[in-house]
GROMACS .gro file of C-alpha atoms in nm:
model
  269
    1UNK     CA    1   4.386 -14.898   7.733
    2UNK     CA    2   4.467 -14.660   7.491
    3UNK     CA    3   4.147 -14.488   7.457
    4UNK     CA    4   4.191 -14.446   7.854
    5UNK     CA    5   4.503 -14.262   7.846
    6UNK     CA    6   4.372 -14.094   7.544
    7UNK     CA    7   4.065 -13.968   7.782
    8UNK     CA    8   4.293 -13.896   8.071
    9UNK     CA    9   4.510 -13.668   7.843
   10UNK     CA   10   4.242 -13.501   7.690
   11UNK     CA   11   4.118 -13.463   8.028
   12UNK     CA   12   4.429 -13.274   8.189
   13UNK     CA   13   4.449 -13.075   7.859
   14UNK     CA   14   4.095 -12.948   7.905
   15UNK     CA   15   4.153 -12.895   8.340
   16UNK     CA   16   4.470 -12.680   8.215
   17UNK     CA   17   4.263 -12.434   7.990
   18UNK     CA   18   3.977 -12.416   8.230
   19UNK     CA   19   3.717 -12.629   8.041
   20UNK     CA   20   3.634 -12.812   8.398
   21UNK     CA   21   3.288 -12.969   8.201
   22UNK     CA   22   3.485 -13.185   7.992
   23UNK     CA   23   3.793 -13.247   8.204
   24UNK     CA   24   3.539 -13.412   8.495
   25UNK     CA   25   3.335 -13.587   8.204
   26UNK     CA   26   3.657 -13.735   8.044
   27UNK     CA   27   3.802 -13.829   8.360
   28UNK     CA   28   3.462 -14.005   8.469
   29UNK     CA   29   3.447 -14.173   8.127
   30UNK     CA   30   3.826 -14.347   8.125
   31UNK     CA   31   3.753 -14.441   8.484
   32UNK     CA   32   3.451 -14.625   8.371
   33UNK     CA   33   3.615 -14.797   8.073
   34UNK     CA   34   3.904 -14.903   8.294
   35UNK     CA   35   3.611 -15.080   8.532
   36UNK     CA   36   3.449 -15.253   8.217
   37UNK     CA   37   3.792 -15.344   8.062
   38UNK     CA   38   3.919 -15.551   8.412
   39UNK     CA   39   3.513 -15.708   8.393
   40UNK     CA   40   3.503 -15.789   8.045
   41UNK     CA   41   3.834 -15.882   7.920
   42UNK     CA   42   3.986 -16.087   8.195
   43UNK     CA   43   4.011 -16.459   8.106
   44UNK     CA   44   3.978 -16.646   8.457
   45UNK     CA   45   4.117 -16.958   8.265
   46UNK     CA   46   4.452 -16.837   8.153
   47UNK     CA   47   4.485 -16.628   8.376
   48UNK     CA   48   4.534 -16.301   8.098
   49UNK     CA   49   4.340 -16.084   7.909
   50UNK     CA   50   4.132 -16.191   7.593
   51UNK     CA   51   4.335 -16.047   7.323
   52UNK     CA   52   3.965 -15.882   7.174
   53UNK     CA   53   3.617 -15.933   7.158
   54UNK     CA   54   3.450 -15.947   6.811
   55UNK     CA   55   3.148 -15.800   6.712
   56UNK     CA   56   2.955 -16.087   6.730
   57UNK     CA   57   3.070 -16.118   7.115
   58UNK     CA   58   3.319 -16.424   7.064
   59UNK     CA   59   3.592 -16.362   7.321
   60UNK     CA   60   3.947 -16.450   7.174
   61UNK     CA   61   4.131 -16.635   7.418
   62UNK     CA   62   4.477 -16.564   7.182
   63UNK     CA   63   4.763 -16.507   7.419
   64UNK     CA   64   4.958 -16.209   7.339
   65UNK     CA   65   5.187 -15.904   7.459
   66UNK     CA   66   4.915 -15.659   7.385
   67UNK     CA   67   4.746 -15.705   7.719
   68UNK     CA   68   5.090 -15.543   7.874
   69UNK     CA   69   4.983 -15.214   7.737
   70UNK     CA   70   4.719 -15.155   8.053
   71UNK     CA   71   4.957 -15.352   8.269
   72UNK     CA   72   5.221 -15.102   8.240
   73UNK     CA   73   4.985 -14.817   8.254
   74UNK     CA   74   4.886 -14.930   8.602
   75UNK     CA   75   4.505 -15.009   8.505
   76UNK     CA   76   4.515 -15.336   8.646
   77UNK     CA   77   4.422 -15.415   8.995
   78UNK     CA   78   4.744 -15.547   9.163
   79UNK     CA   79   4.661 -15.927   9.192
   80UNK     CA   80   4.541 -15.975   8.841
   81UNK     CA   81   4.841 -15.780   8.705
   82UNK     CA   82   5.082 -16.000   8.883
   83UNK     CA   83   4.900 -16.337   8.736
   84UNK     CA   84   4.901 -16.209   8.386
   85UNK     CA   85   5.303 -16.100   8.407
   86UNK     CA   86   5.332 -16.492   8.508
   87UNK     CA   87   5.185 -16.614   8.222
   88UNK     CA   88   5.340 -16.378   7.976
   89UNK     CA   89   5.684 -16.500   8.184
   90UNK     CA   90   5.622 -16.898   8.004
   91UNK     CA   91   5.866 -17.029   7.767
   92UNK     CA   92   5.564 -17.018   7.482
   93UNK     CA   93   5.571 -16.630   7.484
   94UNK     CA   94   5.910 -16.563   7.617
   95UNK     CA   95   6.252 -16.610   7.421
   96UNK     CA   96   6.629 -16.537   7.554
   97UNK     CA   97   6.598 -16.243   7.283
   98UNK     CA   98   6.229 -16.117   7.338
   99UNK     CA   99   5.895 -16.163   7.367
  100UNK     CA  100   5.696 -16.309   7.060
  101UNK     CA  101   5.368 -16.184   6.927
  102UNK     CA  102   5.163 -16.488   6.974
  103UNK     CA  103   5.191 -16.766   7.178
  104UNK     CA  104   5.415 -17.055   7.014
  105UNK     CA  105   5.121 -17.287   7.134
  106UNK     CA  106   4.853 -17.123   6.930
  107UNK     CA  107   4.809 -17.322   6.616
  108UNK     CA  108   4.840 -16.966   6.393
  109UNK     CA  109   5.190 -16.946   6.544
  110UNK     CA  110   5.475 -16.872   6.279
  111UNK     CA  111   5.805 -16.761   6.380
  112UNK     CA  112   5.837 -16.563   6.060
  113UNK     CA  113   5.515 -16.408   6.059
  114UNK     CA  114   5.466 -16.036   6.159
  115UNK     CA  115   5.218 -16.055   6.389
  116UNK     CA  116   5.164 -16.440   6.495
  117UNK     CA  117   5.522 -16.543   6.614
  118UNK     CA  118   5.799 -16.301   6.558
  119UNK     CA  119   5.982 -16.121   6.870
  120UNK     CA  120   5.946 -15.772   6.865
  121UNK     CA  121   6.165 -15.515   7.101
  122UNK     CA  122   5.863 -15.288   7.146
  123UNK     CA  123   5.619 -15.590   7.314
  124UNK     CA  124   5.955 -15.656   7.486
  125UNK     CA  125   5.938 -15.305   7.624
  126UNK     CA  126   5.603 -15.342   7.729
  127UNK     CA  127   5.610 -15.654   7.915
  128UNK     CA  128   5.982 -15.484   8.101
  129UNK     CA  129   5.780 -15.172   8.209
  130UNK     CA  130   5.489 -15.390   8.290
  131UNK     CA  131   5.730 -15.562   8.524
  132UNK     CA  132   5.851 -15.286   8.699
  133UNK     CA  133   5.506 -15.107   8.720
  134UNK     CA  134   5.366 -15.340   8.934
  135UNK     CA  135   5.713 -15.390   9.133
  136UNK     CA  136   5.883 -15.660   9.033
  137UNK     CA  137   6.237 -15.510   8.987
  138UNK     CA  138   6.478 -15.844   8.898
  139UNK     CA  139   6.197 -15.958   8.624
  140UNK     CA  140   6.215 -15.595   8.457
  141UNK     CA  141   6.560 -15.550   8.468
  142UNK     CA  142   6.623 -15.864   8.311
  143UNK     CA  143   6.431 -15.763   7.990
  144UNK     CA  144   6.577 -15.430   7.977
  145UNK     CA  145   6.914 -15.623   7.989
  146UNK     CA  146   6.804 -15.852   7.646
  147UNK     CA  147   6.735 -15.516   7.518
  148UNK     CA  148   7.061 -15.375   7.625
  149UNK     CA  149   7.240 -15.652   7.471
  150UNK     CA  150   7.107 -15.660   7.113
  151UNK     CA  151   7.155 -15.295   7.120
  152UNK     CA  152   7.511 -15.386   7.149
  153UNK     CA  153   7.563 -15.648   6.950
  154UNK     CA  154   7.414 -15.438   6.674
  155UNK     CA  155   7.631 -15.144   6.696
  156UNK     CA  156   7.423 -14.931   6.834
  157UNK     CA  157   7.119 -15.019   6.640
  158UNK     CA  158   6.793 -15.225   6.728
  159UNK     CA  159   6.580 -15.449   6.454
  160UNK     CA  160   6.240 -15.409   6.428
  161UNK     CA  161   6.182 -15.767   6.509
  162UNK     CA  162   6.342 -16.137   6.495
  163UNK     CA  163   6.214 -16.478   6.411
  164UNK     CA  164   6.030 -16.610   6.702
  165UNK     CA  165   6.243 -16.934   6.676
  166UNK     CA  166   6.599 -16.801   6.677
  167UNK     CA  167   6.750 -16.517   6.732
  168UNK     CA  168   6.780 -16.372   6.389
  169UNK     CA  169   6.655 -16.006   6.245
  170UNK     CA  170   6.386 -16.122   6.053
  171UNK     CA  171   6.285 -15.950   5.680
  172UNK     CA  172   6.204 -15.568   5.845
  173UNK     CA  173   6.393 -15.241   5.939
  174UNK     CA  174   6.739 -15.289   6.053
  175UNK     CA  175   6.698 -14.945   6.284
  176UNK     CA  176   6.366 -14.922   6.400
  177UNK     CA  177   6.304 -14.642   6.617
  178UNK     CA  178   6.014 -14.779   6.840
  179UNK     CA  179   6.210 -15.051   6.920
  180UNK     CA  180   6.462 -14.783   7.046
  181UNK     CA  181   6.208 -14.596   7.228
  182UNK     CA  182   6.073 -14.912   7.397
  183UNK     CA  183   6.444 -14.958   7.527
  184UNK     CA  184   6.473 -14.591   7.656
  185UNK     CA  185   6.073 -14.572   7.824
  186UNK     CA  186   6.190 -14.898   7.990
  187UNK     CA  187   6.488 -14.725   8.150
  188UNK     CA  188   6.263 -14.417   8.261
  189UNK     CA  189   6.056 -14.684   8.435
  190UNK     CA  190   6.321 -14.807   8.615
  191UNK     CA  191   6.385 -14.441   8.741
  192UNK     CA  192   6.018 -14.397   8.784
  193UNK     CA  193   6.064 -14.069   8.620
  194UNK     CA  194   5.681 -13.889   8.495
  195UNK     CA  195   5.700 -13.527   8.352
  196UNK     CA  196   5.413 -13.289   8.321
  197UNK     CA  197   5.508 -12.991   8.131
  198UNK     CA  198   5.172 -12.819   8.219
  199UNK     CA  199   5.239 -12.831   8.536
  200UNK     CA  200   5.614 -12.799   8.534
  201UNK     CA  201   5.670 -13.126   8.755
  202UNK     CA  202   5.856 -13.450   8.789
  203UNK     CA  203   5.794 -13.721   8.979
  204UNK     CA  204   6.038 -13.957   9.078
  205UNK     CA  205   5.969 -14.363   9.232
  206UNK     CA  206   6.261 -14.510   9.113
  207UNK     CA  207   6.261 -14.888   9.106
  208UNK     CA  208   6.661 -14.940   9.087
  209UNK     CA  209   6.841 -15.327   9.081
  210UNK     CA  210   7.064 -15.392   9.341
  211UNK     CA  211   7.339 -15.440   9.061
  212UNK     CA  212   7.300 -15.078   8.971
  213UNK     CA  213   7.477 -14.851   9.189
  214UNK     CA  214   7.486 -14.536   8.967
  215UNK     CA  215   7.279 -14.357   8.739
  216UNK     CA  216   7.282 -14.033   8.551
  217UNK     CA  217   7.022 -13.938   8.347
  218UNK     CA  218   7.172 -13.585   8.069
  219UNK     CA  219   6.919 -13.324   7.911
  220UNK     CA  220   6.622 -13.454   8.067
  221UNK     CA  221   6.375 -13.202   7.912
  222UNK     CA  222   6.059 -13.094   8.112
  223UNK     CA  223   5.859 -12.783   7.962
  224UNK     CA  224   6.173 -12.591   7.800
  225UNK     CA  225   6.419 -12.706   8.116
  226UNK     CA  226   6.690 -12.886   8.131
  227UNK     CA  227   6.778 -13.144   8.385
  228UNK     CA  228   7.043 -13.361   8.525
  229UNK     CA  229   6.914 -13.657   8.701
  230UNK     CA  230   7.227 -13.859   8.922
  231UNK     CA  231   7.138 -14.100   9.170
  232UNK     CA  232   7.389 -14.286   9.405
  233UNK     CA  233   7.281 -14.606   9.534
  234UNK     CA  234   7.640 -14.624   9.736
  235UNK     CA  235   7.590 -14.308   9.984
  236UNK     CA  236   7.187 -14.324   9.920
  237UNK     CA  237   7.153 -14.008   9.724
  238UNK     CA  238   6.919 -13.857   9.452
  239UNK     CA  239   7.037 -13.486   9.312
  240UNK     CA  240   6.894 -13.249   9.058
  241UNK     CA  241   7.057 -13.001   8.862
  242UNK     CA  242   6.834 -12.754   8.705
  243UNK     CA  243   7.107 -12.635   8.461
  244UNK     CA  244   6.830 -12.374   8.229
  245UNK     CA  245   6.481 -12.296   8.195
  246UNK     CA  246   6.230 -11.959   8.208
  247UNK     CA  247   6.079 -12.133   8.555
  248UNK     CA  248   6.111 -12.328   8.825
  249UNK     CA  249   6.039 -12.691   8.860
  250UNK     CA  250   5.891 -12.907   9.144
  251UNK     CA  251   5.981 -13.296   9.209
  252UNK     CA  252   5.829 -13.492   9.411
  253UNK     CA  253   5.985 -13.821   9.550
  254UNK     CA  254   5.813 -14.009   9.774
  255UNK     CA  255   5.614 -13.775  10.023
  256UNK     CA  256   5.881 -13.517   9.979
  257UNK     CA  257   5.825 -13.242   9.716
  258UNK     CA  258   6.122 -12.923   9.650
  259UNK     CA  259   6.114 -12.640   9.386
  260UNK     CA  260   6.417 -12.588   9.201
  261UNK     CA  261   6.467 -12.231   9.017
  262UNK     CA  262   6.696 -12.276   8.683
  263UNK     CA  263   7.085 -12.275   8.755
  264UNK     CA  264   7.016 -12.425   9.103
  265UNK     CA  265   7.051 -12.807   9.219
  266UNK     CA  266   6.839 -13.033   9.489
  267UNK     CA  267   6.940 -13.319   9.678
  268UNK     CA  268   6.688 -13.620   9.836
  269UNK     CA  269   6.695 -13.719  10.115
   0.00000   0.00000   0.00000
């Protein structure tokens, strides 16, 4: 999944300084390793992805948060995406504080170990913006609330993981900033909120809980402008403020697009 974005990047990189030969090629390319990723890695048994395939062509059934990576990239065709964010839902991979790194039914499991049993706040991230990629608001929200939560509790600060048994910072960072930016990408999901700088757009699908009723989002940076994002679930209202910048920016929200010139403000609908 990686690789993909990695291709699709490169891609719009290459479009945006008029090398058209490789922007078409690495377009074509992730497009055809997102077709051979949903053939080869989906496990019809489980119900998930195979966590890899080896190089002698054994498929490795291990269940674990990785596969949320394409999920919440949107790679995943709709009905497979929602059967894998069931399974990753079970009481084996999910915990009132996170989601663990392997499944607590796979004989390697270890709720002290790194990578075979500890929760981590980044997976945890994953799965939430998984959830809310593929529309299902309530399940989302309710990870981004965990997050929330320890967040709190730790003054401000978030662990790099916790034992996969309790919920306990477990031998790593105290402050670990990927589990931070896990916690903020999750919010921007629920705002639906994508920037392109080369372009100088943002698009807006926000995916809001009905026990959210106002949001403002401060210094959100596209390019070298600055933005205030505010949206009012109570009179039904999305506004802009394009407080600086050298140009104007377009967002797009829904089917309706509007430019906004620096020091001037938009409202949708």
């Amino acid at each position: 999944a990686l690789w993909v974005k990695a291709l699709e990047s490169g891609s719009e990189l290459a479009e945006a300084v008029g090398d058209s030969k490789n922007a078409r090629k690495w377009k074509e390319t992730a497009d055809e390793i997102k077709k051979l990723m949903m053939k080869k890695y989906w496990n019809e048994v489980e119900g998930y992805f195979y966590d890899t395939i080896r190089p002698n062509g054994e498929f490795d059934p291990k269940i674990r948060p990785n596969a949320m990576v394409p999920v919440m990239m949107g790679y995943v065709e709709p009905e497979k995406a929602l059967i894998a964010l069931k399974r990753i839902e079970r009481t084996d991979m999910m915990t009132p504080w996170g989601v663990r790194t392997l499944s607590s039914r796979d004989p390697r499991y270890n709720p002290k170990a790194y990578h075979d049993g500890c929760v981590w706040p980044l997976v945890t991230g994953w799965t939430a913006q998984a959830e809310l990629e593929y529309g299902r608001t309530r399940e989302g929200f309710n990870l981004v609330k965990v997050m929330a939560g320890q967040i709190l509790r730790e003054a401000g600060m978030y662990a790099e993981l916790y034992r996969g048994d309790r919920e306990e910072p477990f031998n790593a960072c105290i402050l670990q900033a990927w589990s931070i930016a896990s916690y903020i990408n999750s919010l921007f999901k629920i705002v639906g909120l994508k920037k392109n700088a080369l372009k100088m757009t943002l698009n807006l699908n926000p995916r809001i809980p009905e026990e959210i009723t106002h949001i403002i989002l401060k210094r959100v940076r596209v390019g070298d402008s600055n933005l205030t994002i505010t949206i009012n679930r109570m009179i039904d209202r999305l506004s802009i403020n394009h407080l600086k910048g050298s140009s104007p920016i377009k967002v797009i929200l829904a089917d309706e697009e509007k430019v906004i010139k620096p020091g001037e403000g938009e409202s949708f609908p």
